[in-house]
Amino acid sequence: MQTVEHTSRSARALDDSTRLAFERTRAAYERTMMSWIRTATSLITFGFSIYKFFQIEAPNHERQHRLIGPRDFALILVSIGLLSLILATLEHRQSLRTLGAEYAGKQRSLAVLVAALISILGVLALIAMVFRQ
């Protein structure tokens, strides 16, 4: 994490109370992003679990008269998980960019890296579900 000594030239110097407030705000952004990651991971894993359970439970693929089947429901859950993770990541990056422009220059976020890894996992799950009938 960058400190006050490593700020860009356009960022203003911070007194101690402002620096601490900046750190609290940054930590709040990180906690919010990790909450979104946790929610998206839950949606993705729950959707994939439903898909696998019904794949094992009903291997003959009988088409029943339902508005939405277990496979469709699972696809929707995984897609919502991925979409929420993408939107949360974009919002998080924008918030950090705004905060960094005002006070401490460019900020790096470990939560964005974790979100990218979870997104890759979610995309792989979605691909496996779509191409495995």
PDB file of C-alpha atoms in Angstrom:
ATOM      1  CA  MET A   1       0.000   0.000   0.000  1.00  0.00           C
ATOM      2  CA  GLN A   2       1.270   3.459  -0.786  1.00  0.00           C
ATOM      3  CA  THR A   3       2.074   5.818   2.011  1.00  0.00           C
ATOM      4  CA  VAL A   4       2.121   9.581   2.101  1.00  0.00           C
ATOM      5  CA  GLU A   5       5.823   9.684   1.202  1.00  0.00           C
ATOM      6  CA  HIS A   6       5.179   7.951  -2.142  1.00  0.00           C
ATOM      7  CA  THR A   7       2.337  10.121  -3.399  1.00  0.00           C
ATOM      8  CA  SER A   8       2.302  11.664  -6.829  1.00  0.00           C
ATOM      9  CA  ARG A   9       3.154  15.324  -7.353  1.00  0.00           C
ATOM     10  CA  SER A  10      -0.461  16.279  -8.054  1.00  0.00           C
ATOM     11  CA  ALA A  11      -1.701  14.752  -4.772  1.00  0.00           C
ATOM     12  CA  ARG A  12      -1.667  17.032  -1.775  1.00  0.00           C
ATOM     13  CA  ALA A  13       0.217  16.264   1.438  1.00  0.00           C
ATOM     14  CA  LEU A  14      -1.959  14.799   4.159  1.00  0.00           C
ATOM     15  CA  ASP A  15      -1.943  15.547   7.847  1.00  0.00           C
ATOM     16  CA  ASP A  16      -2.240  12.607  10.256  1.00  0.00           C
ATOM     17  CA  SER A  17      -6.008  12.743  10.788  1.00  0.00           C
ATOM     18  CA  THR A  18      -6.690  13.006   7.034  1.00  0.00           C
ATOM     19  CA  ARG A  19      -4.262  10.177   6.296  1.00  0.00           C
ATOM     20  CA  LEU A  20      -5.976   7.957   8.869  1.00  0.00           C
ATOM     21  CA  ALA A  21      -9.400   8.856   7.463  1.00  0.00           C
ATOM     22  CA  PHE A  22      -8.073   7.992   4.000  1.00  0.00           C
ATOM     23  CA  GLU A  23      -6.839   4.609   5.270  1.00  0.00           C
ATOM     24  CA  ARG A  24     -10.211   3.883   6.923  1.00  0.00           C
ATOM     25  CA  THR A  25     -12.048   4.757   3.723  1.00  0.00           C
ATOM     26  CA  ARG A  26      -9.714   2.586   1.675  1.00  0.00           C
ATOM     27  CA  ALA A  27     -10.178  -0.311   4.129  1.00  0.00           C
ATOM     28  CA  ALA A  28     -13.955   0.132   3.880  1.00  0.00           C
ATOM     29  CA  TYR A  29     -13.744  -0.095   0.080  1.00  0.00           C
ATOM     30  CA  GLU A  30     -11.661  -3.280   0.390  1.00  0.00           C
ATOM     31  CA  ARG A  31     -14.115  -4.842   2.869  1.00  0.00           C
ATOM     32  CA  THR A  32     -17.022  -4.016   0.584  1.00  0.00           C
ATOM     33  CA  MET A  33     -15.237  -5.583  -2.374  1.00  0.00           C
ATOM     34  CA  MET A  34     -14.449  -8.721  -0.382  1.00  0.00           C
ATOM     35  CA  SER A  35     -18.139  -8.938   0.581  1.00  0.00           C
ATOM     36  CA  TRP A  36     -19.086  -8.808  -3.084  1.00  0.00           C
ATOM     37  CA  ILE A  37     -16.512 -11.508  -3.829  1.00  0.00           C
ATOM     38  CA  ARG A  38     -17.983 -13.689  -1.076  1.00  0.00           C
ATOM     39  CA  THR A  39     -21.506 -13.188  -2.433  1.00  0.00           C
ATOM     40  CA  ALA A  40     -20.502 -13.904  -6.027  1.00  0.00           C
ATOM     41  CA  THR A  41     -18.556 -17.000  -4.979  1.00  0.00           C
ATOM     42  CA  SER A  42     -21.603 -18.271  -3.113  1.00  0.00           C
ATOM     43  CA  LEU A  43     -23.843 -17.753  -6.145  1.00  0.00           C
ATOM     44  CA  ILE A  44     -21.371 -19.429  -8.494  1.00  0.00           C
ATOM     45  CA  THR A  45     -20.739 -22.441  -6.281  1.00  0.00           C
ATOM     46  CA  PHE A  46     -24.418 -22.857  -5.391  1.00  0.00           C
ATOM     47  CA  GLY A  47     -25.374 -22.711  -9.069  1.00  0.00           C
ATOM     48  CA  PHE A  48     -22.711 -25.222 -10.066  1.00  0.00           C
ATOM     49  CA  SER A  49     -23.713 -27.512  -7.168  1.00  0.00           C
ATOM     50  CA  ILE A  50     -27.352 -27.473  -8.271  1.00  0.00           C
ATOM     51  CA  TYR A  51     -26.265 -28.270 -11.808  1.00  0.00           C
ATOM     52  CA  LYS A  52     -24.093 -31.214 -10.738  1.00  0.00           C
ATOM     53  CA  PHE A  53     -26.664 -32.548  -8.273  1.00  0.00           C
ATOM     54  CA  PHE A  54     -29.414 -32.716 -10.868  1.00  0.00           C
ATOM     55  CA  GLN A  55     -26.998 -34.074 -13.455  1.00  0.00           C
ATOM     56  CA  ILE A  56     -26.279 -37.002 -11.125  1.00  0.00           C
ATOM     57  CA  GLU A  57     -29.871 -37.293  -9.872  1.00  0.00           C
ATOM     58  CA  ALA A  58     -31.571 -37.314 -13.292  1.00  0.00           C
ATOM     59  CA  PRO A  59     -29.045 -38.653 -15.822  1.00  0.00           C
ATOM     60  CA  ASN A  60     -31.681 -39.597 -18.421  1.00  0.00           C
ATOM     61  CA  HIS A  61     -32.448 -35.907 -19.114  1.00  0.00           C
ATOM     62  CA  GLU A  62     -36.199 -36.314 -19.279  1.00  0.00           C
ATOM     63  CA  ARG A  63     -37.752 -33.024 -20.260  1.00  0.00           C
ATOM     64  CA  GLN A  64     -40.437 -32.077 -17.786  1.00  0.00           C
ATOM     65  CA  HIS A  65     -43.002 -29.354 -18.258  1.00  0.00           C
ATOM     66  CA  ARG A  66     -41.396 -26.599 -16.198  1.00  0.00           C
ATOM     67  CA  LEU A  67     -40.946 -22.944 -16.855  1.00  0.00           C
ATOM     68  CA  ILE A  68     -37.359 -23.189 -15.731  1.00  0.00           C
ATOM     69  CA  GLY A  69     -35.430 -26.385 -15.081  1.00  0.00           C
ATOM     70  CA  PRO A  70     -32.576 -27.049 -12.670  1.00  0.00           C
ATOM     71  CA  ARG A  71     -29.961 -26.572 -15.395  1.00  0.00           C
ATOM     72  CA  ASP A  72     -31.421 -23.212 -16.427  1.00  0.00           C
ATOM     73  CA  PHE A  73     -31.682 -22.117 -12.803  1.00  0.00           C
ATOM     74  CA  ALA A  74     -28.055 -23.092 -12.211  1.00  0.00           C
ATOM     75  CA  LEU A  75     -26.937 -21.177 -15.312  1.00  0.00           C
ATOM     76  CA  ILE A  76     -28.823 -18.112 -14.112  1.00  0.00           C
ATOM     77  CA  LEU A  77     -27.226 -18.302 -10.652  1.00  0.00           C
ATOM     78  CA  VAL A  78     -23.699 -18.582 -12.065  1.00  0.00           C
ATOM     79  CA  SER A  79     -24.374 -15.762 -14.534  1.00  0.00           C
ATOM     80  CA  ILE A  80     -25.724 -13.489 -11.787  1.00  0.00           C
ATOM     81  CA  GLY A  81     -22.664 -14.293  -9.664  1.00  0.00           C
ATOM     82  CA  LEU A  82     -20.312 -13.381 -12.502  1.00  0.00           C
ATOM     83  CA  LEU A  83     -22.232 -10.241 -13.424  1.00  0.00           C
ATOM     84  CA  SER A  84     -22.320  -9.031  -9.827  1.00  0.00           C
ATOM     85  CA  LEU A  85     -18.586  -9.634  -9.484  1.00  0.00           C
ATOM     86  CA  ILE A  86     -17.821  -7.712 -12.660  1.00  0.00           C
ATOM     87  CA  LEU A  87     -20.019  -4.768 -11.655  1.00  0.00           C
ATOM     88  CA  ALA A  88     -18.593  -4.715  -8.117  1.00  0.00           C
ATOM     89  CA  THR A  89     -15.045  -4.758  -9.490  1.00  0.00           C
ATOM     90  CA  LEU A  90     -15.775  -1.849 -11.816  1.00  0.00           C
ATOM     91  CA  GLU A  91     -17.338   0.144  -8.982  1.00  0.00           C
ATOM     92  CA  HIS A  92     -14.440  -0.681  -6.647  1.00  0.00           C
ATOM     93  CA  ARG A  93     -11.840   0.406  -9.183  1.00  0.00           C
ATOM     94  CA  GLN A  94     -13.727   3.643  -9.842  1.00  0.00           C
ATOM     95  CA  SER A  95     -13.966   4.376  -6.112  1.00  0.00           C
ATOM     96  CA  LEU A  96     -10.242   3.761  -5.615  1.00  0.00           C
ATOM     97  CA  ARG A  97      -9.415   5.861  -8.664  1.00  0.00           C
ATOM     98  CA  THR A  98     -11.499   8.744  -7.315  1.00  0.00           C
ATOM     99  CA  LEU A  99      -9.977   8.425  -3.847  1.00  0.00           C
ATOM    100  CA  GLY A 100      -6.481   8.190  -5.294  1.00  0.00           C
ATOM    101  CA  ALA A 101      -6.951  11.208  -7.535  1.00  0.00           C
ATOM    102  CA  GLU A 102      -7.993  13.270  -4.552  1.00  0.00           C
ATOM    103  CA  TYR A 103      -5.387  12.145  -2.032  1.00  0.00           C
ATOM    104  CA  ALA A 104      -2.728   9.527  -2.596  1.00  0.00           C
ATOM    105  CA  GLY A 105      -2.158   8.790  -6.258  1.00  0.00           C
ATOM    106  CA  LYS A 106      -2.549   5.367  -7.842  1.00  0.00           C
ATOM    107  CA  GLN A 107      -3.743   2.652  -5.466  1.00  0.00           C
ATOM    108  CA  ARG A 108      -3.402  -1.106  -5.856  1.00  0.00           C
ATOM    109  CA  SER A 109      -6.005  -3.522  -4.564  1.00  0.00           C
ATOM    110  CA  LEU A 110      -5.486  -7.148  -3.664  1.00  0.00           C
ATOM    111  CA  ALA A 111      -9.272  -7.619  -3.702  1.00  0.00           C
ATOM    112  CA  VAL A 112      -9.336  -6.945  -7.457  1.00  0.00           C
ATOM    113  CA  LEU A 113      -6.822  -9.756  -7.982  1.00  0.00           C
ATOM    114  CA  VAL A 114      -8.976 -12.131  -5.916  1.00  0.00           C
ATOM    115  CA  ALA A 115     -12.038 -11.022  -7.899  1.00  0.00           C
ATOM    116  CA  ALA A 116     -10.224 -11.776 -11.161  1.00  0.00           C
ATOM    117  CA  LEU A 117      -9.325 -15.280  -9.963  1.00  0.00           C
ATOM    118  CA  ILE A 118     -12.894 -15.976  -8.842  1.00  0.00           C
ATOM    119  CA  SER A 119     -14.169 -14.623 -12.176  1.00  0.00           C
ATOM    120  CA  ILE A 120     -11.937 -17.038 -14.061  1.00  0.00           C
ATOM    121  CA  LEU A 121     -13.253 -19.879 -11.929  1.00  0.00           C
ATOM    122  CA  GLY A 122     -16.835 -18.747 -12.575  1.00  0.00           C
ATOM    123  CA  VAL A 123     -16.287 -18.504 -16.328  1.00  0.00           C
ATOM    124  CA  LEU A 124     -14.830 -22.021 -16.355  1.00  0.00           C
ATOM    125  CA  ALA A 125     -17.866 -23.302 -14.434  1.00  0.00           C
ATOM    126  CA  LEU A 126     -20.210 -21.537 -16.842  1.00  0.00           C
ATOM    127  CA  ILE A 127     -18.401 -22.979 -19.866  1.00  0.00           C
ATOM    128  CA  ALA A 128     -18.539 -26.461 -18.347  1.00  0.00           C
ATOM    129  CA  MET A 129     -22.275 -26.086 -17.754  1.00  0.00           C
ATOM    130  CA  VAL A 130     -23.071 -24.713 -21.205  1.00  0.00           C
ATOM    131  CA  PHE A 131     -21.056 -27.230 -23.246  1.00  0.00           C
ATOM    132  CA  ARG A 132     -21.912 -30.253 -21.129  1.00  0.00           C
ATOM    133  CA  GLN A 133     -25.504 -31.093 -21.958  1.00  0.00           C
TER     134      GLN A 133
END
